[in-house]
GROMACS .gro file of C-alpha atoms in nm:
model
  214
    1MET     CA    1   0.020   1.476  -1.593
    2LYS     CA    2   0.192   1.744  -1.414
    3ASP     CA    3   0.554   1.728  -1.303
    4HIS     CA    4   0.524   1.719  -0.954
    5VAL     CA    5   0.346   1.296  -0.983
    6SER     CA    6   0.503   1.247  -1.329
    7LEU     CA    7   0.827   1.232  -1.209
    8HIS     CA    8   0.765   1.024  -0.982
    9VAL     CA    9   0.487   0.763  -1.142
   10HIS     CA   10   0.612   0.500  -1.361
   11SER     CA   11   0.420   0.670  -1.752
   12SER     CA   12   0.215   0.426  -1.760
   13TRP     CA   13   0.008   0.524  -1.481
   14GLU     CA   14  -0.096   0.806  -1.677
   15VAL     CA   15  -0.406   0.627  -1.757
   16ILE     CA   16  -0.555   0.646  -1.453
   17PHE     CA   17  -0.404   0.914  -1.268
   18GLN     CA   18  -0.475   1.157  -1.498
   19PRO     CA   19  -0.894   1.183  -1.461
   20ILE     CA   20  -0.824   1.222  -1.079
   21GLN     CA   21  -0.478   1.483  -1.154
   22GLY     CA   22  -0.714   1.759  -1.072
   23GLU     CA   23  -0.744   1.647  -0.736
   24ILE     CA   24  -0.427   1.564  -0.655
   25ASP     CA   25  -0.323   1.914  -0.722
   26ALA     CA   26  -0.586   2.044  -0.481
   27ILE     CA   27  -0.443   1.788  -0.216
   28LEU     CA   28  -0.077   1.894  -0.299
   29ARG     CA   29  -0.173   2.300  -0.260
   30LEU     CA   30  -0.308   2.210   0.115
   31LEU     CA   31   0.067   2.049   0.164
   32GLN     CA   32   0.285   2.301   0.091
   33ASP     CA   33   0.392   2.435   0.364
   34GLU     CA   34   0.338   2.065   0.606
   35GLU     CA   35   0.634   1.883   0.697
   36CYS     CA   36   0.465   1.541   0.576
   37ALA     CA   37   0.550   1.199   0.592
   38PRO     CA   38   0.681   1.067   0.374
   39PRO     CA   39   0.833   1.345   0.185
   40THR     CA   40   0.729   1.510  -0.094
   41GLU     CA   41   0.938   1.349  -0.379
   42LEU     CA   42   0.818   1.000  -0.205
   43ILE     CA   43   0.449   1.047  -0.149
   44PHE     CA   44   0.365   0.867  -0.530
   45ALA     CA   45   0.652   0.611  -0.431
   46ALA     CA   46   0.446   0.310  -0.491
   47PHE     CA   47   0.364   0.358  -0.758
   48GLN     CA   48   0.704   0.330  -0.908
   49SER     CA   49   0.658   0.008  -1.146
   50GLU     CA   50   0.486  -0.048  -1.435
   51LEU     CA   51   0.087  -0.082  -1.390
   52SER     CA   52   0.120  -0.422  -1.603
   53ASN     CA   53   0.376  -0.610  -1.338
   54ILE     CA   54   0.059  -0.548  -1.007
   55ARG     CA   55  -0.124  -0.835  -0.942
   56CYS     CA   56  -0.115  -0.778  -0.569
   57VAL     CA   57  -0.244  -0.504  -0.376
   58ILE     CA   58  -0.145  -0.436  -0.039
   59VAL     CA   59  -0.364  -0.153   0.094
   60GLY     CA   60  -0.290   0.003   0.408
   61GLN     CA   61  -0.442   0.313   0.605
   62ASP     CA   62  -0.171   0.663   0.684
   63PRO     CA   63   0.252   0.593   0.695
   64TYR     CA   64   0.332   0.640   0.911
   65PRO     CA   65   0.383   0.920   1.104
   66SER     CA   66   0.744   0.929   1.274
   67ALA     CA   67   0.961   1.117   1.074
   68GLY     CA   68   1.198   0.970   0.850
   69ASN     CA   69   0.988   0.659   0.868
   70ALA     CA   70   0.756   0.652   0.570
   71MET     CA   71   0.875   0.608   0.265
   72GLY     CA   72   0.558   0.614   0.021
   73LEU     CA   73   0.501   0.230   0.008
   74ALA     CA   74   0.302   0.056   0.275
   75PHE     CA   75   0.352  -0.073   0.587
   76SER     CA   76   0.726  -0.081   0.450
   77VAL     CA   77   0.942   0.176   0.600
   78ASP     CA   78   1.287   0.335   0.528
   79PRO     CA   79   1.611   0.020   0.568
   80SER     CA   80   1.770   0.258   0.746
   81VAL     CA   81   1.515   0.203   1.059
   82GLU     CA   82   1.637  -0.027   1.294
   83LYS     CA   83   1.305  -0.028   1.509
   84ILE     CA   84   1.070  -0.233   1.311
   85PRO     CA   85   0.681  -0.102   1.391
   86ALA     CA   86   0.437  -0.346   1.630
   87SER     CA   87   0.235  -0.412   1.256
   88LEU     CA   88   0.496  -0.457   1.031
   89LYS     CA   89   0.649  -0.723   1.269
   90ASN     CA   90   0.341  -0.897   1.322
   91ILE     CA   91   0.345  -0.892   0.956
   92PHE     CA   92   0.690  -1.077   0.921
   93ILE     CA   93   0.543  -1.297   1.212
   94GLU     CA   94   0.237  -1.415   1.020
   95LEU     CA   95   0.489  -1.441   0.694
   96GLU     CA   96   0.710  -1.669   0.870
   97SER     CA   97   0.435  -1.911   1.007
   98ASP     CA   98   0.261  -1.911   0.612
   99GLN     CA   99   0.535  -1.920   0.426
  100GLY     CA  100   0.855  -1.983   0.591
  101ILE     CA  101   1.010  -1.714   0.530
  102ALA     CA  102   1.298  -1.626   0.832
  103ILE     CA  103   1.191  -1.235   1.002
  104PRO     CA  104   1.393  -0.997   0.826
  105GLU     CA  105   1.619  -0.755   1.009
  106SER     CA  106   1.526  -0.500   0.756
  107GLY     CA  107   1.186  -0.337   0.716
  108ASP     CA  108   1.223  -0.199   0.421
  109LEU     CA  109   0.939  -0.437   0.168
  110THR     CA  110   1.114  -0.274  -0.120
  111PRO     CA  111   1.152  -0.640  -0.249
  112TRP     CA  112   0.748  -0.707  -0.275
  113SER     CA  113   0.653  -0.351  -0.428
  114LYS     CA  114   0.966  -0.484  -0.738
  115GLU     CA  115   0.766  -0.805  -0.740
  116GLY     CA  116   0.494  -0.716  -0.824
  117VAL     CA  117   0.315  -0.639  -0.479
  118LEU     CA  118   0.175  -0.240  -0.458
  119LEU     CA  119   0.199  -0.160  -0.121
  120LEU     CA  120  -0.102   0.150  -0.172
  121ASN     CA  121  -0.229   0.343   0.210
  122ARG     CA  122  -0.565   0.486   0.196
  123VAL     CA  123  -0.415   0.765   0.303
  124LEU     CA  124  -0.110   0.866   0.089
  125THR     CA  125   0.019   1.089   0.368
  126THR     CA  126   0.006   1.247   0.733
  127ARG     CA  127   0.190   1.511   0.901
  128VAL     CA  128   0.547   1.445   1.134
  129GLY     CA  129   0.456   1.308   1.454
  130GLU     CA  130   0.114   1.273   1.361
  131SER     CA  131  -0.140   1.008   1.297
  132ASN     CA  132  -0.450   1.063   1.082
  133ALA     CA  133  -0.361   1.382   1.007
  134HIS     CA  134  -0.446   1.416   0.612
  135ILE     CA  135  -0.742   1.217   0.699
  136GLY     CA  136  -0.999   1.496   0.580
  137LEU     CA  137  -0.809   1.607   0.269
  138GLY     CA  138  -0.888   1.446   0.018
  139TRP     CA  139  -0.721   1.141  -0.032
  140GLN     CA  140  -0.946   0.842  -0.025
  141LYS     CA  141  -1.095   1.023  -0.310
  142VAL     CA  142  -0.789   0.969  -0.556
  143THR     CA  143  -0.708   0.609  -0.338
  144ASP     CA  144  -1.077   0.519  -0.503
  145HIS     CA  145  -1.045   0.568  -0.765
  146ILE     CA  146  -0.783   0.376  -0.826
  147ALA     CA  147  -0.864   0.091  -0.680
  148ARG     CA  148  -1.148   0.055  -0.882
  149GLU     CA  149  -0.961   0.111  -1.161
  150LEU     CA  150  -0.690  -0.170  -1.019
  151GLY     CA  151  -1.048  -0.376  -1.002
  152LYS     CA  152  -1.116  -0.399  -1.362
  153ARG     CA  153  -0.771  -0.611  -1.395
  154PRO     CA  154  -0.665  -0.952  -1.302
  155LEU     CA  155  -0.506  -0.926  -0.973
  156VAL     CA  156  -0.541  -1.001  -0.607
  157ALA     CA  157  -0.633  -0.826  -0.354
  158ILE     CA  158  -0.523  -0.778   0.065
  159LEU     CA  159  -0.720  -0.617   0.265
  160TRP     CA  160  -0.683  -0.623   0.663
  161GLY     CA  161  -0.891  -0.415   0.855
  162ARG     CA  162  -1.177  -0.149   0.847
  163PHE     CA  163  -1.009   0.087   0.621
  164ALA     CA  164  -0.838  -0.120   0.390
  165GLN     CA  165  -1.148  -0.278   0.352
  166GLU     CA  166  -1.416   0.002   0.266
  167LEU     CA  167  -1.243  -0.103  -0.103
  168ALA     CA  168  -1.312  -0.482  -0.031
  169PRO     CA  169  -1.602  -0.352  -0.386
  170TYR     CA  170  -1.371  -0.329  -0.592
  171PHE     CA  171  -1.220  -0.672  -0.585
  172PRO     CA  172  -1.302  -0.903  -0.715
  173LEU     CA  173  -1.076  -1.147  -0.648
  174ARG     CA  174  -0.960  -1.058  -0.257
  175VAL     CA  175  -0.846  -1.193   0.116
  176GLU     CA  176  -0.953  -1.037   0.413
  177SER     CA  177  -0.856  -1.047   0.803
  178VAL     CA  178  -0.849  -0.760   1.080
  179HIS     CA  179  -0.558  -0.548   1.078
  180PRO     CA  180  -0.190  -0.665   1.186
  181SER     CA  181  -0.191  -0.396   1.482
  182PRO     CA  182  -0.117  -0.472   1.813
  183LEU     CA  183  -0.501  -0.435   1.884
  184SER     CA  184  -0.638  -0.673   1.677
  185ALA     CA  185  -0.407  -0.955   1.524
  186TYR     CA  186  -0.452  -1.153   1.731
  187ARG     CA  187  -0.808  -1.142   1.718
  188GLY     CA  188  -0.787  -1.323   1.365
  189PHE     CA  189  -0.488  -1.174   1.151
  190PHE     CA  190  -0.231  -1.485   1.274
  191GLY     CA  191  -0.387  -1.749   1.165
  192SER     CA  192  -0.509  -1.629   0.820
  193ARG     CA  193  -0.237  -1.727   0.560
  194PRO     CA  194  -0.281  -1.407   0.304
  195PHE     CA  195  -0.008  -1.475   0.142
  196SER     CA  196  -0.130  -1.758   0.025
  197LYS     CA  197  -0.389  -1.754  -0.018
  198ALA     CA  198  -0.349  -1.463  -0.214
  199ASN     CA  199  -0.086  -1.701  -0.461
  200ASP     CA  200  -0.370  -1.978  -0.466
  201LEU     CA  201  -0.596  -1.658  -0.623
  202LEU     CA  202  -0.312  -1.539  -0.882
  203THR     CA  203  -0.290  -1.926  -0.996
  204SER     CA  204  -0.654  -2.026  -0.999
  205LYS     CA  205  -0.675  -1.717  -1.252
  206ASP     CA  206  -0.368  -1.891  -1.445
  207ILE     CA  207  -0.162  -1.554  -1.261
  208ARG     CA  208   0.195  -1.605  -1.196
  209PRO     CA  209   0.211  -1.594  -0.749
  210ILE     CA  210   0.444  -1.392  -0.538
  211ASP     CA  211   0.727  -1.456  -0.494
  212TRP     CA  212   0.741  -1.373  -0.077
  213SER     CA  213   1.086  -1.345  -0.018
  214LEU     CA  214   1.257  -1.012   0.123
   0.00000   0.00000   0.00000
């Protein structure tokens, strides 16, 4: 892989990234003069864990546009961010209801990433201050490919909302519901128990469940 990707991706991902390296290079060239969220060095932060450790993938839409929030992990915010975004706050409410895990003070989901959860945004970047700014750059082709390859592996996908559910055909094991945003959380996200359901699917295949503690 080219240096700008390989420096920030665990070497085990090369087998998946190599076929889409051209598309990634083209997108990164378009972003050279953009102020991006997350910063360039964090675009591929979700792929720093060894591929064989991934047992669950949670798919988000695109990064938080506020400067300093996005950190390359879907739904996660940098630990320095004091105000937890509304969707993440709703995820924590459901986590407490489902798993009995107290709502954390930090919105940093790095512990999940280290536990084997791939926090994958459908679109990996946006322009600082603007949601969905990079939705037409080609990231969906990249994440389609990644999802297709992941779906061949023994893992479960958690797909919240329409954009994430575009990837549903790739994942034999999956949990689906509406998005945790304030606009939809009360229409089927709360009470959906995605964390328990994901673990039930994993254990049904003799795969170690996820420790969802934060």
